[in-house]
Coordinates of C-alpha atoms in Angstrom, one line a residue:
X1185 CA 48.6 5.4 54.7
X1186 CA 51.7 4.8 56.8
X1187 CA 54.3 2.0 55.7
X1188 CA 55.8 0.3 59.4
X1189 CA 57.5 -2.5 60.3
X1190 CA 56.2 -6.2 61.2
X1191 CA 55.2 -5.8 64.7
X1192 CA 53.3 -9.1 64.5
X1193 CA 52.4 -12.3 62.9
X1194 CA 48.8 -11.8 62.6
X1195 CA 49.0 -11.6 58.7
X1196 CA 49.2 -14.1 55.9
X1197 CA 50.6 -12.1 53.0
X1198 CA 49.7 -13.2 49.6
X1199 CA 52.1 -14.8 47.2
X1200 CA 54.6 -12.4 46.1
X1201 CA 55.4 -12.1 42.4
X1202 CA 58.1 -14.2 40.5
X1203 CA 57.5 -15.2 37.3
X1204 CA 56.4 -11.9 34.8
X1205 CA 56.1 -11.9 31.1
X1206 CA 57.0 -8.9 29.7
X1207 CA 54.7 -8.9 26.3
X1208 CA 56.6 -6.1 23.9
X1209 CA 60.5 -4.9 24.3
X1210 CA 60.5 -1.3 22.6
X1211 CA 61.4 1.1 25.1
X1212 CA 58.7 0.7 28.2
X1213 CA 59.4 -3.4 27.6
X1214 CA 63.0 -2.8 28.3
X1215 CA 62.5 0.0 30.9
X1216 CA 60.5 -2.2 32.9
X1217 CA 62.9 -5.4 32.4
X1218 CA 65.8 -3.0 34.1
X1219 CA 63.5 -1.9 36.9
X1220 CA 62.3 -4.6 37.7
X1221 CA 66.2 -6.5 37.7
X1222 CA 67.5 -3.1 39.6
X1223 CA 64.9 -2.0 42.3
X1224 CA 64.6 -5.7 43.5
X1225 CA 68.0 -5.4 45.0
X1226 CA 70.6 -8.3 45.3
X1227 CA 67.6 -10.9 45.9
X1228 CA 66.9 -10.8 42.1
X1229 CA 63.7 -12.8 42.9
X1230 CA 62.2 -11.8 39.5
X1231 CA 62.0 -14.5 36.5
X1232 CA 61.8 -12.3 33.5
X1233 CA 60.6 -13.2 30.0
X1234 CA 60.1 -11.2 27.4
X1235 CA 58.6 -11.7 24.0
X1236 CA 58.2 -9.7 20.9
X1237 CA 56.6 -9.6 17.6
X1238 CA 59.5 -8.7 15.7
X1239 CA 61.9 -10.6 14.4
X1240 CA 64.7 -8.8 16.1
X1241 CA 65.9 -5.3 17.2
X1242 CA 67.2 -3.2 14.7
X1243 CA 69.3 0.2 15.4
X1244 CA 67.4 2.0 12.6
X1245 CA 63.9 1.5 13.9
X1246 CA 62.5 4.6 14.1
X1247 CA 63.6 8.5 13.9
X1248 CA 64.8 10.9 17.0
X1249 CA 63.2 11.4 20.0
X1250 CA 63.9 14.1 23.0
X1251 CA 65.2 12.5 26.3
X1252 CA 64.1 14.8 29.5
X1253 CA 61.7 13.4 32.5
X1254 CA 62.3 9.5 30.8
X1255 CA 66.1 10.4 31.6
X1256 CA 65.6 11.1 35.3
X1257 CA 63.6 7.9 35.7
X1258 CA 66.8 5.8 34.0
X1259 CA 68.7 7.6 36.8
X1260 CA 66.3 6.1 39.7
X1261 CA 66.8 3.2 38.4
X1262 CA 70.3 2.6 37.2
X1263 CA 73.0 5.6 37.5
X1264 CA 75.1 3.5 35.1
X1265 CA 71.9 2.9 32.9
X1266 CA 71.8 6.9 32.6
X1267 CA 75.1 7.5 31.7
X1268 CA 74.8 4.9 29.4
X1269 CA 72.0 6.5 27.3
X1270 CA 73.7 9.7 28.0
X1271 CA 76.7 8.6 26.0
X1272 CA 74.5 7.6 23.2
X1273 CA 72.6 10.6 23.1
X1274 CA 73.4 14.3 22.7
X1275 CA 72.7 17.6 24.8
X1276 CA 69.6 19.5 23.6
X1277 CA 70.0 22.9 24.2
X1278 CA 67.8 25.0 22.2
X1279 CA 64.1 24.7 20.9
X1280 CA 62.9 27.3 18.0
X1281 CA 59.3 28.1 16.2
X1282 CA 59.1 29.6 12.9
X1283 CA 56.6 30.3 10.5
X1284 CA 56.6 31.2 6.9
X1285 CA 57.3 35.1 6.3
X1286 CA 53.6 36.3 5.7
X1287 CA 54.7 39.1 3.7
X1288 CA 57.2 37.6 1.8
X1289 CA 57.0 33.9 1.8
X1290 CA 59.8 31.5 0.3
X1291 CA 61.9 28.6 1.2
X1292 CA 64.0 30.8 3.4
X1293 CA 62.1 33.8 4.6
X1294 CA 60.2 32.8 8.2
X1295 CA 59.1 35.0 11.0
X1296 CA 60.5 33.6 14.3
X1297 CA 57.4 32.8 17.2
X1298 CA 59.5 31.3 19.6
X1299 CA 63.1 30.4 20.7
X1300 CA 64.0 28.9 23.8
X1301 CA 67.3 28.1 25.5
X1302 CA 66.1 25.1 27.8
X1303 CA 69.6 25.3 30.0
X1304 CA 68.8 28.6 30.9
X1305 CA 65.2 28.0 31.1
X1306 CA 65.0 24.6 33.2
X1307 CA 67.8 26.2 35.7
X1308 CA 65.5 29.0 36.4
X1309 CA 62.4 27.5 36.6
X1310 CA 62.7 25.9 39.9
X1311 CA 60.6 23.9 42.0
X1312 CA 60.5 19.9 40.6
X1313 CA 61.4 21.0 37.2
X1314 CA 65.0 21.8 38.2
X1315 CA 65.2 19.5 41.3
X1316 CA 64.0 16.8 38.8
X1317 CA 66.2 17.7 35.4
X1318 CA 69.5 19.2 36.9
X1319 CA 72.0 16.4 38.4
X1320 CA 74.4 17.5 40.8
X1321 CA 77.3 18.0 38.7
X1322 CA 74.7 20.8 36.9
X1323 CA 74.3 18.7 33.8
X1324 CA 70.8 19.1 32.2
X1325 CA 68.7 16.1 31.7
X1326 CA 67.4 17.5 28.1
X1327 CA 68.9 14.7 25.2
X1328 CA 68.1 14.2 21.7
X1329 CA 68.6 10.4 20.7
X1330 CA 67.7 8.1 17.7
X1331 CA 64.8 5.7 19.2
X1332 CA 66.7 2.8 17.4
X1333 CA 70.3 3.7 19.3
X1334 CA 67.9 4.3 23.0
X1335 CA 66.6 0.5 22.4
X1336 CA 70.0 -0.7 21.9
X1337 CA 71.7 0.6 25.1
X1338 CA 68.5 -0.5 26.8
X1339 CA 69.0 -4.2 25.2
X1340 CA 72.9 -4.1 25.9
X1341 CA 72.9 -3.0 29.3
X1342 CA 70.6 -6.3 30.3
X1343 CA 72.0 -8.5 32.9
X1344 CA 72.9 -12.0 30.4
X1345 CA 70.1 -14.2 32.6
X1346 CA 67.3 -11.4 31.2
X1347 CA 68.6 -10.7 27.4
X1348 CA 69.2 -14.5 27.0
X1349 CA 65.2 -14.9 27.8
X1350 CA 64.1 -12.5 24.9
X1351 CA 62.2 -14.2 22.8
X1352 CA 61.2 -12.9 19.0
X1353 CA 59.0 -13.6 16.8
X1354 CA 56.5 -14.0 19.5
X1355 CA 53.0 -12.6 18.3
X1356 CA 50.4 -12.8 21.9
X1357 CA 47.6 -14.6 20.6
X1358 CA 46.3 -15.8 23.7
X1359 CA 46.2 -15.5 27.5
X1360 CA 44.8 -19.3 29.5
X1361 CA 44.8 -20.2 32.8
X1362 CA 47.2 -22.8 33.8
X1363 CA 46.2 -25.8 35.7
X1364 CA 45.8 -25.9 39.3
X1365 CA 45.5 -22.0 39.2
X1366 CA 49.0 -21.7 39.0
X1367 CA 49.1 -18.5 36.8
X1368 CA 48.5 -17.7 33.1
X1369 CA 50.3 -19.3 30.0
X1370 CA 50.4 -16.9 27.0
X1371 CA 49.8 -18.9 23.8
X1372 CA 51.7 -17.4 20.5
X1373 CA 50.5 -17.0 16.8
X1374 CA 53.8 -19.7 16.0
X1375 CA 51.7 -22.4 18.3
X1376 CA 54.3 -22.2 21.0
X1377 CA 52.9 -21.5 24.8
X1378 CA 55.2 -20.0 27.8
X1379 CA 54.3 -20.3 31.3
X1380 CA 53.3 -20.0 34.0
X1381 CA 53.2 -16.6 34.8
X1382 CA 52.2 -14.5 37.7
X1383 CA 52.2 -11.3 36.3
X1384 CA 51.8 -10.2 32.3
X1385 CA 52.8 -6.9 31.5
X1386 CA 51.7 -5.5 28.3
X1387 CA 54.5 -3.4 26.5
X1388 CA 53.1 -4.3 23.2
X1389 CA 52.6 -0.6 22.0
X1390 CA 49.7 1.1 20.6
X1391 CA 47.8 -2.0 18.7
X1392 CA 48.5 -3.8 22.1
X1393 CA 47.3 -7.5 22.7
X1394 CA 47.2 -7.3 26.5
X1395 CA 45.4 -4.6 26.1
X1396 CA 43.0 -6.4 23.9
X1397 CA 42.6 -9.3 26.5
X1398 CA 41.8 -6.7 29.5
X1399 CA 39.0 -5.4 27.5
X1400 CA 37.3 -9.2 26.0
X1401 CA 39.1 -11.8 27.4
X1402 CA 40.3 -12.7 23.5
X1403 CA 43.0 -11.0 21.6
X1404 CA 41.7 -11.0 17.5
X1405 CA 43.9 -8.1 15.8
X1406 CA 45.3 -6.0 19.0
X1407 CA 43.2 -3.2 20.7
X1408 CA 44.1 0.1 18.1
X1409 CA 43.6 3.5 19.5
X1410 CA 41.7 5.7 18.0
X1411 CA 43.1 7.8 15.0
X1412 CA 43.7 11.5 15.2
X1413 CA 43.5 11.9 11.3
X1414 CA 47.0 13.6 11.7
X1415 CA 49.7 11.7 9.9
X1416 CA 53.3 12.1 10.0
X1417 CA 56.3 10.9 7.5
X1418 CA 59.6 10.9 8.9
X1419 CA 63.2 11.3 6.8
X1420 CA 66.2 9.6 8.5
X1421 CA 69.8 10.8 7.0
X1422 CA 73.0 9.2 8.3
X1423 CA 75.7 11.3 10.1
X1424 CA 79.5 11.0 8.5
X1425 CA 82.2 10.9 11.3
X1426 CA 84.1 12.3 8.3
X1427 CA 82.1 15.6 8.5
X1428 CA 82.5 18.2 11.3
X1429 CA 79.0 16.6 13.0
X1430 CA 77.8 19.3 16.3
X1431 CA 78.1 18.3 20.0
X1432 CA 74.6 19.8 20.7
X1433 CA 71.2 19.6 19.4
X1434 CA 68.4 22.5 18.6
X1435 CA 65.6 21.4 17.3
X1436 CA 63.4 23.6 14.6
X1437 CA 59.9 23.6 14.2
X1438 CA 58.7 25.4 11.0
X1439 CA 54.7 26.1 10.4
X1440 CA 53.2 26.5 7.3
X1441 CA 49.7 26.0 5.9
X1442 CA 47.9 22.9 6.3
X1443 CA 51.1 21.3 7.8
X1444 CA 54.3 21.8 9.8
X1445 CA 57.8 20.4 9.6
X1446 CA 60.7 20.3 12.6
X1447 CA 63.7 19.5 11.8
X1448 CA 67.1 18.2 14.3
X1449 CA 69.8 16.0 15.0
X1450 CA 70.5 13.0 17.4
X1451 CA 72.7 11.4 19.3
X1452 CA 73.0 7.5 17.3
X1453 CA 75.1 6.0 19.9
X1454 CA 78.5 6.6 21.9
X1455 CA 81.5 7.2 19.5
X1456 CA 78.7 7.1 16.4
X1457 CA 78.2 10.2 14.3
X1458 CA 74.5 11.5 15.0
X1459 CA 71.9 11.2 12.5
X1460 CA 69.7 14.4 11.1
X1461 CA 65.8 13.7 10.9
X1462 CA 63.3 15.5 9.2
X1463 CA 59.3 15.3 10.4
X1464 CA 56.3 16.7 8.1
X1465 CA 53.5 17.0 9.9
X1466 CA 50.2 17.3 8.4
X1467 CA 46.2 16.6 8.0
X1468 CA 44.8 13.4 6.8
X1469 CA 42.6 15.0 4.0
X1470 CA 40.4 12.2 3.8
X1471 CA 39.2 13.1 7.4
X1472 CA 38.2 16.0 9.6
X1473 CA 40.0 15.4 12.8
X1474 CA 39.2 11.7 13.8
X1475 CA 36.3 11.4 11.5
X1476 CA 36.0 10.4 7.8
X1477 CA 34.9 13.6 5.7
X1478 CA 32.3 11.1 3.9
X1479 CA 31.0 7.9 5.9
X1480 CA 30.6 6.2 2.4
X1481 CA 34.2 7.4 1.6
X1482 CA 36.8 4.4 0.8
X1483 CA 39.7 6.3 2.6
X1484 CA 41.5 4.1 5.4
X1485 CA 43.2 5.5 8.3
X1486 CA 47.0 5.0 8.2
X1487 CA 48.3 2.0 10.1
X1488 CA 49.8 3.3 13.1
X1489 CA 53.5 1.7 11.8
X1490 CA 53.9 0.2 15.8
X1491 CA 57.0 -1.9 14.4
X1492 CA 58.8 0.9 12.4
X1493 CA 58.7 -0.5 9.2
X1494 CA 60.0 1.4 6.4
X1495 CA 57.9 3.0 3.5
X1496 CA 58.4 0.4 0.6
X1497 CA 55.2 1.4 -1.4
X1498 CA 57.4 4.0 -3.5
X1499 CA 60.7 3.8 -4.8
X1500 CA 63.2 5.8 -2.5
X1501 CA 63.5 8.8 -5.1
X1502 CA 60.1 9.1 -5.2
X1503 CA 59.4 9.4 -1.6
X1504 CA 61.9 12.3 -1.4
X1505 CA 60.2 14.1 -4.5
X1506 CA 56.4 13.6 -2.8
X1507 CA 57.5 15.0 0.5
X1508 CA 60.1 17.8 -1.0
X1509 CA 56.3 18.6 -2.8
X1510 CA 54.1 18.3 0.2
X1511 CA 56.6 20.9 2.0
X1512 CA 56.5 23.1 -0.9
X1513 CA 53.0 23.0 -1.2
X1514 CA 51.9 23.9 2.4
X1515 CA 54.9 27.0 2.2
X1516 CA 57.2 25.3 4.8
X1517 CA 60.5 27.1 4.3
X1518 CA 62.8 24.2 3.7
X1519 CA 66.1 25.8 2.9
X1520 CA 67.8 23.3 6.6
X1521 CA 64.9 20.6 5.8
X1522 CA 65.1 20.3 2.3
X1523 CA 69.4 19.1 2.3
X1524 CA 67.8 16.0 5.0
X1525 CA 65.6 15.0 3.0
X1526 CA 67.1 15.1 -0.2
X1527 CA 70.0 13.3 1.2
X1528 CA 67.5 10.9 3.1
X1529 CA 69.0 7.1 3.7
X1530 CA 65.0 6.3 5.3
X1531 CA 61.4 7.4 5.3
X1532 CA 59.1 6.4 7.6
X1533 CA 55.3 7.3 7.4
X1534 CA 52.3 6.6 10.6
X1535 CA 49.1 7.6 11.8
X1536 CA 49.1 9.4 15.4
X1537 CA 46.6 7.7 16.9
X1538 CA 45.8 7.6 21.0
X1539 CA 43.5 5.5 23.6
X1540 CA 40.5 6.3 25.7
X1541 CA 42.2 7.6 28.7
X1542 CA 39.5 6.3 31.2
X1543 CA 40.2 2.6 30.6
X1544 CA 41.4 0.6 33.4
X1545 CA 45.7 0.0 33.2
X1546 CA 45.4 -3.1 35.4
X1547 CA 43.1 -6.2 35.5
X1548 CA 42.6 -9.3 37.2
X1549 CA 42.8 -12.1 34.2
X1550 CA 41.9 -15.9 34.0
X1551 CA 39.6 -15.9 36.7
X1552 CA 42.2 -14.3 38.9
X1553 CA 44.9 -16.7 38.3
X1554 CA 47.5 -13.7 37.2
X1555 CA 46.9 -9.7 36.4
X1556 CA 47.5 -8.2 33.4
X1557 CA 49.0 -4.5 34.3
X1558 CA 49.9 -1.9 31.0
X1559 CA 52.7 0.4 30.4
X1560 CA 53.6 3.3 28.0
X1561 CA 51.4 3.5 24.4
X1562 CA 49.7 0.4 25.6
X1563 CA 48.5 2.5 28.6
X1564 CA 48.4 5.8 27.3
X1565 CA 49.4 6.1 23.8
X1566 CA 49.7 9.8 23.1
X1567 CA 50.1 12.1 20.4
X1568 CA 53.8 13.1 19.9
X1569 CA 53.3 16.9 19.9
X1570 CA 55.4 17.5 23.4
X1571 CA 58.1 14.8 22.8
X1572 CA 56.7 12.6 25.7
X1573 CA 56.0 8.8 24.7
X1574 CA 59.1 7.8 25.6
X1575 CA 59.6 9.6 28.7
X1576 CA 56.4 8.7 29.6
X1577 CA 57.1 5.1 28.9
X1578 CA 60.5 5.1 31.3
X1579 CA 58.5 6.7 34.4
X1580 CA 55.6 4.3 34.2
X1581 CA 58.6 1.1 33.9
X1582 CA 60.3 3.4 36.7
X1583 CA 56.5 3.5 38.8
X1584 CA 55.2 0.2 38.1
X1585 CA 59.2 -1.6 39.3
X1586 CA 58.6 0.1 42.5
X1587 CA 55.1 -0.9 43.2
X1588 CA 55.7 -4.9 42.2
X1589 CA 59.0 -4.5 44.5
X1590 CA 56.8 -2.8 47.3
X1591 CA 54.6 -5.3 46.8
X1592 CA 56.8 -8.4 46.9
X1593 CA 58.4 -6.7 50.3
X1594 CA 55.1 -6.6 51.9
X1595 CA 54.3 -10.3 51.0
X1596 CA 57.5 -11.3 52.2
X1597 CA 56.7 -9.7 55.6
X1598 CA 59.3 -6.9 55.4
X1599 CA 56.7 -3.8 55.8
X1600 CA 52.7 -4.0 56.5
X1601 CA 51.0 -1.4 55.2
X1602 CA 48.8 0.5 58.7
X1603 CA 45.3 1.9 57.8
X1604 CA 45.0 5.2 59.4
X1605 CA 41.4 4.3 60.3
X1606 CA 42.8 0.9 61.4
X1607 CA 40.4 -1.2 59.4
X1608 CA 41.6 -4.0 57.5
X1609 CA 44.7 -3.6 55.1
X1610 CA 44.6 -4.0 51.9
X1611 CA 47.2 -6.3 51.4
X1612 CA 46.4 -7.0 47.2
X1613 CA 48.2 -6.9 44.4
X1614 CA 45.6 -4.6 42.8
X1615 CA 46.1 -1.9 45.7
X1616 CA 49.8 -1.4 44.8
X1617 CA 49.1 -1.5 40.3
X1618 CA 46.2 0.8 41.5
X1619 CA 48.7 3.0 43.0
X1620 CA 50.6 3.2 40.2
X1621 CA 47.7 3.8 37.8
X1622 CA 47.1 7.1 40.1
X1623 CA 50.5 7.9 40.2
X1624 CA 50.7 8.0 36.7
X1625 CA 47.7 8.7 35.0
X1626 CA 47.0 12.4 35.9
X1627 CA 50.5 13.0 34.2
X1628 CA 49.8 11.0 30.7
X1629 CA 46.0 12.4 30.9
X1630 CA 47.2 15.8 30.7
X1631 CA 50.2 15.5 28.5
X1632 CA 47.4 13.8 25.7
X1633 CA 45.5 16.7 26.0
X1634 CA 47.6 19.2 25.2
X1635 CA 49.4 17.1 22.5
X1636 CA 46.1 16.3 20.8
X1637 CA 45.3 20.1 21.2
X1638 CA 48.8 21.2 19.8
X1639 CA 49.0 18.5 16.8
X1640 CA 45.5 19.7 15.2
X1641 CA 46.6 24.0 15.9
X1642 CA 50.0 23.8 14.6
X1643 CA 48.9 22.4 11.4
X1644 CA 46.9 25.5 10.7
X1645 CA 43.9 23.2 9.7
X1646 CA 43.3 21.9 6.1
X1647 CA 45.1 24.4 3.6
X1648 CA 45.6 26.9 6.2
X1649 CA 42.3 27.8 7.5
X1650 CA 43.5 29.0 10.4
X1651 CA 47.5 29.6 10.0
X1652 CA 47.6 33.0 10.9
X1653 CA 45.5 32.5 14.2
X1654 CA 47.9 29.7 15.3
X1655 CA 51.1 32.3 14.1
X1656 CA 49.2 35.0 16.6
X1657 CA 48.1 32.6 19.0
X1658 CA 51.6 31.2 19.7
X1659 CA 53.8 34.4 19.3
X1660 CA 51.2 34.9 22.0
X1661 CA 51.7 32.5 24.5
X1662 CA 55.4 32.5 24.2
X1663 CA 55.5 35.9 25.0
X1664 CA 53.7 35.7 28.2
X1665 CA 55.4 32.5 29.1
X1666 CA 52.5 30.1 28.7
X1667 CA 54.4 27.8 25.6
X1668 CA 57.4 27.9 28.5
X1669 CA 55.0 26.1 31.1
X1670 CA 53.0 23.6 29.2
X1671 CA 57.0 22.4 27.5
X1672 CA 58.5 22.3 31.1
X1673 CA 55.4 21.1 33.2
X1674 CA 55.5 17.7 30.5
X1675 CA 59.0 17.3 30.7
X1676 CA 59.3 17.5 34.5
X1677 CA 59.2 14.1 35.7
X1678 CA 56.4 12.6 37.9
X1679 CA 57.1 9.9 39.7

């Protein structure tokens, strides 16, 4: 295909889009709000709404996440944007594996499997990876950041006319087509309805409605993913600005048997102290990978937690003594874990749960009256294993902006898209989400592979079964530079 000038008038382009309800405002909900406002240039022909569930955004949703190809996509599509989360976040410089001291296990004997220096090693990797993660001035796009304090830049930095049309406490419970064709209205579970729209995008996350109406044409209780039987409970401790608090990030990953722990700190926001999280990763044991041990058995998978909600089923004392024991108990060494959880101000607990990849991302909906289109979990939800949901998220918001903006240029009669073969143009909307699906989906596809394959090996199976071939198997890789590859090809963006 070949993108040229309007030599003549012999096309009618189809409507272009204007009105767009963005259903769900975690990160891809918010990403795709500032693409959409920034790649549309000074015409600002977008009318954004967004809704969400919640009842508002709070700062301490969620634990830390790493920033690396999502970062490069913020640059595309605001430079300020990227400094921004920049500021908020801190420089992650180093990555280490461990694993309990075979021969001598305690809290504070390990053997080391791994240890990586990502400035040196995403310098000297070339190709995309460096093009794509080294800025001019030479600063590494590699950032650790609290998911709550990545949300709040992302909700701060909207232009008034957007953040003023965020609308909580907005639960999708229905998608209708509006009279005379003109779009969809999207009905609510508080009996309000919104609309029209040309456009819904569905940012709603894992259990996602939109996702839901693609596949029925109803929305009852949100299209869930399917569940990995891997859970994994999170402890959140506060930074002190009083305290001499680090100016980088290295995050440690420690196996033991049946389970795994990594432990690290994060950027909280500009001029905030950062925050030290704890993860304890580990087997469902009333399952065997996604399916239940015993059909007959009563055991439930784990909600997949979408809105962050704290554990309140046991008092806070409690849930540091059950997970100090659940560390203890798989031979984790603790002796940098244990001090974050012990000193723990949250604890969070989900189930890792992901979609069928082969599902369609984009759908005519209401008889054709609008499309439907997905973004991030909704699309792709992924297990967590490589760091990549978010950065994920922020290329598909970066992808999908430039397709509707391409899209909106064509129908305007700015460019016509030229069929090598000269047949007929596809002038649709569908051609350009299409686009984007393709764009995106061989990157996500991958990157849930080998996060599925990495979350059920570094456990080292229920009690252990197979610890010491994951120990081998990784001291392994990392020595011949596999564990390097698989960690840089996911972070390199792919846009």
């Amino acid at each position: 295909l070949a993108i040229a000038p309007i030599a003549v008038d012999s096309l009618s382009p189809p409507k272009p889009i204007q009105k767009v309800a963005i259903v769900g405002t975690g990160i891809s909900g918010l990403g795709i709000a500032h693409a959409l406002n920034s790649l549309s240039g000074e015409d600002n022909e977008f009318e954004l709404s967004l809704f969400d569930a919640r009842t508002g955004l709070n700062p301490q949703d969620g634990a830390g996440i790493q920033l690396n190809g999502g970062l490069a996509a913020l640059g595309k599509i605001d430079k300020d944007l990227q400094r921004s989360v920049m500021d908020a976040g801190m420089p992650q410089v180093g990555i280490r594996s461990r694993t309990k001291a075979w021969d001598n296990p305690s809290s504070s004997n390990f053997d080391t499997l791994l240890e990586l220096d990502l400035l040196k090693l995403v310098r000297n990797a070339g190709g995309e990876t460096t093009a794509g993660l080294v800025q001019e001035d030479g600063t590494t796009l590699w950032y650790s950041i609290m998911r709550g304090a990545l949300q709040e830049v992302l909700f701060e930095k909207l232009p008034p006319q957007i953040s003023n049309n965020l609308h909580f406490g907005k639960k999708l419970a229905d998608i209708v087509e509006a009279d005379n064709n003109d779009g969809v209205l999207c009905k609510f579970t508080d009996d309000t309805t919104c609309g029209p729209f040309d456009l819904v995008i569905g940012c709603d996350g894992v259990k996602s409605a939109v996702k839901e109406y693609m596949g029925s044409g109803k929305i009852k209780n949100g299209e869930i993913g399917l569940y990995s039987g891997i859970r994994i409970k999170f402890a959140v401790t506060d930074g002190d600005s009083k305290k001499d608090n680090p100016a980088k990030a290295t995050l440690t990953q420690y196996f033991g048997d049946g389970g795994y722990a990594l432990d690290g700190t994060y950027g909280n926001g500009k001029d905030n102290a950062p925050t030290k999280c704890g993860f304890l990763v580990y087997l469902d044991p009333g399952y065997i990978g996604p399916f239940k041990k015993n059909k007959n058995s009563a055991a439930k998978a784990i909600n997949e937690n979408v809105d962050w909600a704290q554990d309140n089923r046991q008092r806070l004392e409690e849930g540091r003594a059950n997970m100090l024991t659940q560390i203890q108990t798989a031979n984790i060494p603790d002796f940098t874990l244990a001090p974050i959880v012990s000193n723990a101000d949250r604890f969070f607990e989900l189930g890792v749960y992901f979609h069928n990849p082969f599902n369609k991302w984009s759908k005519g909906i209401a008889n054709g009256a609008a499309t439907a289109v997905l973004v991030g979990d909704a699309a792709h939800a992924m297990p967590p294993f490589l760091g990549q949901g978010a950065n994920q998220a922020l290329q598909d918001a970066y992808t999908l902006g430039a397709k509707i903006c391409e899209y909106n240029a064509m129908s305007r009669g700015e460019v016509v898209v030229v069929e090598d073969d000269e047949e007929e143009p596809d002038n649709s909307l569908g051609r350009y989400l299409k686009e984007y699906e393709q764009t995106r989906w061989f990157a996500t596809f991958g990157i849930t592979l080998k996060s599925s394959f990495l979350g059920y090996l570094e456990t080292g199976g229920i009690e252990g079964y197979y610890a010491r071939f994951r120990d081998v198997f990784f001291k392994a890789m990392g020595f011949v530079g596999v564990a390097r590859k698989v960690l840089l090809d996911a972070a390199t963006p792919k846009l």
